[in-house]
Short mmCIF file of C-alpha atoms (C1' of nucleotides) in Angstrom, two decimals:
data_model
loop_
_atom_site.label_atom_id
_atom_site.label_comp_id
_atom_site.label_asym_id
_atom_site.label_seq_id
_atom_site.Cartn_x
_atom_site.Cartn_y
_atom_site.Cartn_z
CA MET W 483 -3.80 11.70 -28.81
CA LYS W 484 -1.62 9.02 -27.28
CA ALA W 485 -0.50 6.33 -29.75
CA VAL W 486 0.99 3.23 -28.16
CA LYS W 487 3.99 1.89 -29.89
CA TYR W 488 5.58 -1.51 -29.82
CA SER W 489 8.46 -2.20 -27.45
CA ARG W 490 10.23 -5.37 -26.95
CA GLN W 491 10.49 -4.75 -23.15
CA ARG W 492 6.78 -4.37 -22.72
CA GLU W 493 6.19 -7.58 -24.82
CA SER W 494 8.65 -9.58 -22.59
CA ILE W 495 7.13 -8.21 -19.42
CA LYS W 496 3.63 -9.29 -20.69
CA GLU W 497 4.99 -12.75 -21.87
CA TYR W 498 6.52 -13.38 -18.56
CA LEU W 499 3.26 -12.54 -16.72
CA LYS W 500 1.29 -14.77 -18.80
CA SER W 501 3.61 -17.69 -18.04
CA ARG W 502 3.16 -17.27 -14.29
CA THR W 503 0.44 -18.08 -11.92
CA ASP W 504 2.06 -16.69 -8.76
CA HIS W 505 1.19 -13.00 -9.25
CA PRO W 506 4.79 -11.49 -9.17
CA THR W 507 5.67 -8.05 -7.80
CA ALA W 508 7.30 -5.51 -10.08
CA ASP W 509 10.62 -6.46 -8.51
CA MET W 510 10.23 -10.04 -9.40
CA ILE W 511 9.22 -9.23 -12.97
CA TYR W 512 12.12 -6.91 -13.15
CA ALA W 513 14.55 -9.77 -12.09
CA ALA W 514 13.03 -12.21 -14.51
CA VAL W 515 13.02 -9.82 -17.59
CA ARG W 516 16.56 -8.81 -16.86
CA GLN W 517 17.63 -12.24 -17.88
CA ILE W 518 16.65 -11.30 -21.33
CA TYR W 519 17.19 -7.64 -21.37
CA PRO W 520 20.11 -7.10 -18.87
CA ASN W 521 19.84 -3.32 -19.35
CA ILE W 522 16.17 -2.95 -18.59
CA SER W 523 15.44 -0.66 -15.63
CA LEU W 524 12.90 -0.98 -12.83
CA GLY W 525 11.32 2.29 -13.94
CA THR W 526 10.57 0.71 -17.37
CA VAL W 527 8.96 -2.15 -15.68
CA TYR W 528 6.76 0.01 -13.54
CA ARG W 529 5.71 2.19 -16.62
CA ASN W 530 4.80 -0.71 -18.55
CA LEU W 531 3.01 -2.48 -15.86
CA THR W 532 0.89 0.73 -15.42
CA LEU W 533 0.35 0.96 -19.06
CA LEU W 534 -0.73 -2.53 -19.46
CA THR W 535 -3.00 -2.26 -16.53
CA GLU W 536 -4.59 0.82 -17.95
CA GLN W 537 -5.19 -0.97 -21.26
CA GLY W 538 -6.89 -3.76 -19.50
CA GLU W 539 -4.25 -6.33 -20.45
CA ILE W 540 -3.31 -7.27 -17.06
CA GLN W 541 -4.41 -6.38 -13.57
CA LYS W 542 -2.89 -4.96 -10.49
CA ILE W 543 -3.57 -6.67 -7.07
CA SER W 544 -3.23 -4.25 -4.17
CA CYS W 545 -3.31 -6.61 -1.18
CA GLY W 546 -2.49 -4.05 1.46
CA GLU W 547 0.74 -5.66 2.86
CA GLY W 548 3.88 -5.19 0.83
CA SER W 549 4.33 -4.42 -2.92
CA ASP W 550 1.52 -4.62 -5.54
CA ARG W 551 1.23 -7.81 -7.46
CA PHE W 552 0.30 -8.46 -11.07
CA ASP W 553 -1.76 -10.85 -12.78
CA ALA W 554 -2.29 -11.64 -16.45
CA ARG W 555 -5.47 -13.50 -15.97
CA MET W 556 -8.37 -11.14 -16.76
CA ASP W 557 -11.45 -13.19 -16.23
CA LYS W 558 -13.14 -12.45 -13.03
CA HIS W 559 -11.67 -14.45 -10.07
CA TYR W 560 -10.71 -13.95 -6.44
CA HIS W 561 -7.32 -14.20 -4.69
CA PHE W 562 -6.19 -15.97 -1.66
CA ILE W 563 -3.17 -14.92 0.43
CA CYS W 564 -1.50 -17.32 2.72
CA ARG W 565 -0.74 -15.66 6.05
CA ARG W 566 2.14 -17.80 6.62
CA CYS W 567 4.25 -17.86 3.54
CA GLY W 568 2.66 -14.88 1.82
CA SER W 569 1.98 -16.54 -1.49
CA VAL W 570 -0.95 -15.27 -3.48
CA MET W 571 -3.04 -17.80 -5.43
CA ASP W 572 -6.19 -17.91 -7.60
CA LEU W 573 -9.42 -19.36 -6.28
CA PRO W 574 -11.76 -21.28 -8.41
CA SER W 575 -14.14 -18.95 -10.03
CA MET W 576 -17.25 -18.01 -8.06
CA ASP W 577 -20.05 -15.51 -8.24
CA MET W 578 -20.36 -12.93 -5.41
CA ASN W 579 -22.34 -10.15 -7.28
CA HIS W 580 -24.96 -10.60 -4.55
CA ILE W 581 -22.77 -8.97 -1.91
CA ASP W 582 -23.03 -5.56 -3.69
CA ILE W 583 -26.74 -5.74 -3.18
CA LEU W 584 -26.41 -6.81 0.45
CA ALA W 585 -24.02 -3.81 0.99
CA GLY W 586 -26.43 -1.33 -0.57
CA ASN W 587 -29.22 -2.20 1.91
CA GLY W 588 -29.55 0.90 4.15
CA PHE W 589 -26.73 2.75 2.41
CA ASP W 590 -27.56 5.89 0.62
CA GLY W 591 -24.79 6.07 -1.93
CA ARG W 592 -24.37 3.77 -5.08
CA ILE W 593 -22.45 0.73 -4.76
CA GLU W 594 -20.61 -0.20 -8.02
CA GLY W 595 -18.40 -3.16 -6.98
CA HIS W 596 -16.16 -4.61 -4.30
CA SER W 597 -12.65 -5.77 -3.86
CA THR W 598 -12.15 -8.91 -1.98
CA PHE W 599 -9.29 -11.13 -0.91
CA PHE W 600 -9.25 -14.23 1.27
CA TYR W 601 -6.64 -15.20 3.63
CA GLY W 602 -5.68 -18.36 5.71
CA LEU W 603 -3.21 -21.16 5.21
CA CYS W 604 -2.38 -22.58 1.86
CA LYS W 605 -2.23 -26.30 1.34
CA ASP W 606 1.54 -26.59 2.05
CA CYS W 607 1.48 -24.29 5.15
CA LYS W 608 -1.56 -26.15 6.59
CA GLN W 609 0.72 -29.29 6.52
CA LEU W 610 3.73 -27.57 7.59
CA GLU W 611 2.08 -25.88 10.53
CA LYS W 612 0.80 -29.25 11.78
CA GLU W 613 4.31 -30.60 11.69
CA GLY W 614 5.57 -27.52 13.49
CA LYS W 615 7.91 -26.76 10.72
CA GLU W 616 9.60 -23.35 10.09
CA ILE W 617 8.02 -20.73 8.10
CA GLN W 618 9.08 -20.52 4.50
CA GLU W 619 8.61 -17.09 3.21
CA LYS W 620 7.59 -17.08 -0.45
CA ARG W 621 6.49 -13.46 -0.42
CA LYS W 622 9.18 -10.57 -0.83
CA MET P 1083 8.34 -9.46 28.30
CA LYS P 1084 6.92 -6.35 26.91
CA ALA P 1085 5.06 -4.15 29.33
CA VAL P 1086 2.84 -1.27 27.97
CA LYS P 1087 3.07 2.06 29.89
CA TYR P 1088 0.71 4.92 29.76
CA SER P 1089 1.41 7.87 27.64
CA ARG P 1090 -0.72 11.09 27.12
CA GLN P 1091 0.16 10.94 23.41
CA ARG P 1092 -1.30 7.60 22.89
CA GLU P 1093 -4.24 8.41 24.85
CA SER P 1094 -4.85 11.50 22.80
CA ILE P 1095 -4.64 9.53 19.57
CA LYS P 1096 -7.13 7.04 20.86
CA GLU P 1097 -9.45 9.64 22.02
CA TYR P 1098 -9.36 11.52 18.75
CA LEU P 1099 -9.85 8.42 16.65
CA LYS P 1100 -12.94 7.53 18.86
CA SER P 1101 -14.49 10.80 18.01
CA ARG P 1102 -14.36 10.38 14.29
CA THR P 1103 -16.31 8.30 11.89
CA ASP P 1104 -14.19 9.42 8.83
CA HIS P 1105 -11.27 6.93 9.16
CA PRO P 1106 -8.43 9.38 9.33
CA THR P 1107 -4.99 8.72 7.97
CA ALA P 1108 -1.87 8.92 10.17
CA ASP P 1109 -1.20 12.40 8.78
CA MET P 1110 -4.66 13.63 9.72
CA ILE P 1111 -4.29 12.23 13.18
CA TYR P 1112 -0.90 13.88 13.49
CA ALA P 1113 -2.41 17.31 12.44
CA ALA P 1114 -5.21 16.89 15.01
CA VAL P 1115 -3.27 15.68 17.97
CA ARG P 1116 -0.76 18.45 17.36
CA GLN P 1117 -3.28 20.94 18.33
CA ILE P 1118 -2.92 19.52 21.91
CA TYR P 1119 0.61 18.25 21.80
CA PRO P 1120 2.32 20.55 19.52
CA ASN P 1121 5.62 18.80 19.86
CA ILE P 1122 4.37 15.25 19.09
CA SER P 1123 6.09 13.80 16.11
CA LEU P 1124 4.82 11.80 13.26
CA GLY P 1125 6.97 8.89 14.22
CA THR P 1126 5.19 8.77 17.53
CA VAL P 1127 1.83 8.74 15.80
CA TYR P 1128 2.80 5.79 13.69
CA ARG P 1129 4.33 3.79 16.66
CA ASN P 1130 1.23 4.35 18.56
CA LEU P 1131 -1.20 3.46 15.81
CA THR P 1132 0.71 0.32 15.16
CA LEU P 1133 0.81 -0.56 18.90
CA LEU P 1134 -2.94 0.17 19.30
CA THR P 1135 -3.63 -2.04 16.34
CA GLU P 1136 -1.55 -4.84 17.63
CA GLN P 1137 -3.54 -4.65 21.00
CA GLY P 1138 -6.75 -4.70 19.12
CA GLU P 1139 -7.91 -1.31 20.30
CA ILE P 1140 -8.27 0.08 16.80
CA GLN P 1141 -7.90 -1.26 13.28
CA LYS P 1142 -5.95 -0.36 10.26
CA ILE P 1143 -7.71 -0.22 6.86
CA SER P 1144 -5.50 -0.68 3.86
CA CYS P 1145 -7.54 0.26 1.00
CA GLY P 1146 -4.88 -0.13 -1.69
CA GLU P 1147 -4.80 3.58 -2.93
CA GLY P 1148 -2.87 6.16 -0.77
CA SER P 1149 -2.11 6.14 2.89
CA ASP P 1150 -3.64 3.62 5.38
CA ARG P 1151 -6.49 4.77 7.45
CA PHE P 1152 -7.58 4.02 10.92
CA ASP P 1153 -10.75 3.12 12.77
CA ALA P 1154 -11.68 2.84 16.41
CA ARG P 1155 -14.83 0.87 15.69
CA MET P 1156 -14.06 -2.71 16.39
CA ASP P 1157 -17.23 -4.46 15.80
CA LYS P 1158 -17.42 -6.22 12.50
CA HIS P 1159 -18.44 -3.92 9.67
CA TYR P 1160 -17.46 -3.18 6.17
CA HIS P 1161 -16.20 -0.05 4.43
CA PHE P 1162 -17.26 1.81 1.33
CA ILE P 1163 -14.79 4.13 -0.59
CA CYS P 1164 -16.13 6.73 -2.94
CA ARG P 1165 -14.41 6.67 -6.16
CA ARG P 1166 -15.07 10.25 -6.70
CA CYS P 1167 -14.09 12.15 -3.45
CA GLY P 1168 -12.13 9.28 -1.90
CA SER P 1169 -13.95 9.33 1.40
CA VAL P 1170 -14.24 6.11 3.42
CA MET P 1171 -17.49 5.31 5.12
CA ASP P 1172 -18.93 2.62 7.28
CA LEU P 1173 -21.62 0.41 6.00
CA PRO P 1174 -24.63 -0.85 7.91
CA SER P 1175 -23.64 -4.11 9.52
CA MET P 1176 -24.26 -7.25 7.61
CA ASP P 1177 -23.10 -10.93 7.59
CA MET P 1178 -20.97 -12.17 4.92
CA ASN P 1179 -19.54 -15.29 6.66
CA HIS P 1180 -20.91 -17.46 3.91
CA ILE P 1181 -18.42 -16.25 1.33
CA ASP P 1182 -15.52 -18.05 3.15
CA ILE P 1183 -17.38 -21.25 2.60
CA LEU P 1184 -18.00 -20.29 -1.09
CA ALA P 1185 -14.35 -19.46 -1.52
CA GLY P 1186 -13.25 -22.75 0.09
CA ASN P 1187 -15.18 -24.75 -2.51
CA GLY P 1188 -12.48 -26.59 -4.59
CA PHE P 1189 -9.58 -24.94 -2.86
CA ASP P 1190 -7.22 -27.02 -0.97
CA GLY P 1191 -5.97 -24.60 1.54
CA ARG P 1192 -7.92 -23.40 4.79
CA ILE P 1193 -9.79 -20.13 4.38
CA GLU P 1194 -9.77 -18.26 7.62
CA GLY P 1195 -11.37 -15.06 6.63
CA HIS P 1196 -11.65 -12.22 4.05
CA SER P 1197 -11.06 -8.52 3.53
CA THR P 1198 -13.43 -6.69 1.49
CA PHE P 1199 -14.30 -3.16 0.68
CA PHE P 1200 -16.93 -1.72 -1.58
CA TYR P 1201 -16.57 1.10 -3.93
CA GLY P 1202 -18.91 3.53 -5.95
CA LEU P 1203 -20.36 6.82 -5.45
CA CYS P 1204 -21.23 8.23 -2.06
CA LYS P 1205 -24.60 10.18 -1.54
CA ASP P 1206 -23.09 13.56 -2.18
CA CYS P 1207 -21.02 12.58 -5.13
CA LYS P 1208 -23.98 10.81 -6.71
CA GLN P 1209 -25.86 14.10 -6.62
CA LEU P 1210 -22.84 16.16 -7.67
CA GLU P 1211 -22.11 13.95 -10.61
CA LYS P 1212 -25.63 14.18 -11.84
CA GLU P 1213 -25.30 18.11 -11.80
CA GLY P 1214 -21.84 17.84 -13.36
CA LYS P 1215 -20.23 19.54 -10.62
CA GLU P 1216 -16.48 19.65 -9.89
CA ILE P 1217 -14.93 16.96 -7.92
CA GLN P 1218 -14.31 17.74 -4.20
CA GLU P 1219 -11.44 15.70 -3.12
CA LYS P 1220 -12.09 14.71 0.52
CA ARG P 1221 -9.24 12.29 0.55
CA LYS P 1222 -5.55 13.21 1.17
"C1'" DG O 409 10.86 13.36 -39.19
"C1'" DT O 410 7.59 12.98 -35.38
"C1'" DG O 411 6.14 10.92 -31.35
"C1'" DT O 412 6.94 7.16 -28.07
"C1'" DT O 413 9.78 4.48 -25.16
"C1'" DT O 414 14.02 3.65 -22.78
"C1'" DG O 415 17.91 3.74 -19.16
"C1'" DC O 416 19.53 6.29 -15.57
"C1'" DA O 417 19.29 8.77 -11.61
"C1'" DA O 418 17.06 11.69 -8.79
"C1'" DA O 419 12.58 12.69 -6.42
"C1'" DC O 420 8.77 11.17 -3.96
"C1'" DA O 421 5.32 9.34 -0.44
"C1'" DA O 422 4.38 6.60 3.21
"C1'" DT O 423 6.20 4.49 6.91
"C1'" DT O 424 9.96 2.67 10.03
"C1'" DT O 425 14.03 3.08 12.85
"C1'" DG O 426 18.27 4.61 15.87
"C1'" DC O 427 19.37 7.23 19.46
"C1'" DA O 428 19.57 10.09 23.67
"C1'" DG O 429 16.70 12.28 26.71
"C1'" DA O 430 12.10 12.43 29.09
"C1'" DA O 431 8.18 10.23 31.24
"C1'" DT O 432 6.03 6.18 33.70
"C1'" DT O 433 5.90 2.53 36.97
"C1'" DA V 741 16.23 2.30 39.41
"C1'" DA V 742 14.46 -0.03 35.51
"C1'" DT V 743 11.94 0.18 31.56
"C1'" DT V 744 9.08 2.28 28.08
"C1'" DC V 745 8.04 6.13 25.43
"C1'" DT V 746 9.20 10.49 22.99
"C1'" DG V 747 11.09 13.92 19.52
"C1'" DC V 748 14.13 14.34 16.12
"C1'" DA V 749 16.34 13.03 12.00
"C1'" DA V 750 17.91 9.83 9.07
"C1'" DA V 751 16.87 5.53 6.75
"C1'" DT V 752 13.94 2.31 4.10
"C1'" DT V 753 10.52 0.81 0.91
"C1'" DG V 754 7.74 1.08 -3.05
"C1'" DT V 755 6.82 3.76 -6.88
"C1'" DT V 756 7.08 7.88 -10.00
"C1'" DT V 757 9.39 11.36 -12.77
"C1'" DG V 758 12.58 14.27 -15.76
"C1'" DC V 759 15.80 13.98 -19.22
"C1'" DA V 760 18.50 13.04 -23.37
"C1'" DA V 761 19.23 9.34 -26.36
"C1'" DA V 762 17.34 5.20 -28.89
"C1'" DC V 763 13.48 3.32 -31.08
"C1'" DA V 764 9.05 2.61 -33.75
"C1'" DC V 765 6.17 4.20 -37.24
#
DNA sequence: GTGTTTGCAAACAATTTGCAGAATT
DNA sequence: AATTCTGCAAATTGTTTGCAAACAC
């Protein structure tokens, strides 16, 4: 019932997201795409991010704090969030399917999956903290 | 510099939370405590939940979808969220410290911990889905 | 032409905050 | 008396939505 039609705005959003590995927020994507389509609205960005997520072309990362982030990488991987600068980065791929079994032990429902993110200090912040440097917020 | 003074409202919030295992939202707590202190405001509830969380007396559960939830259980345990009714429940305690090591392999930052929740169908919804019954939203 | 998408602004939900007065120490 | 906490309302943040015009098929 719902046909999806082409739109240059959506294409631009997708392209931008594919070019990044820093998992931008809707706002960051808005700012970037506005360089090309100055009249695009934040509502359009949100609508397209939702649509693309529903179609399995991108994924939404809800990390609790702050705005949601988006990722064009669709292979299974986990995310790391730096507690100091707030940046979100990909971790090398690893298999953690076994934790669903673990969690199912002694639980009477059906475990279908999990959502996990890791936190700590990214490489840069590890170094900066050692030097007692100031915090550089990379997160919005 | 910041002394914490007693308040009956905060005590009531803490008491209520200790009596529950369903991880209520700020709104649910507000509704409950209002039975005892009809003039309490939602702002006060939020302020106290934040304070209690900072003091390590309770914990906040951000599960991505919808409002944050709160938990008075402070021993390490994981949460399960039913994708059908939205209820949040505790899982039997288990040790998953090893996944931090796993995640650290090939990553140049420092992993300090993780945040995980499991999802699927709770016992009741597993049964109801089998019978083709209607969804009973338990979540706000 | 019909149906989908857009820009804009207004609406919304969850949470936070400023302030004057009340409660705690 | 000094400081912290409260109720209230207004402000903020992140996101969604209604609508008429523009665009895709």
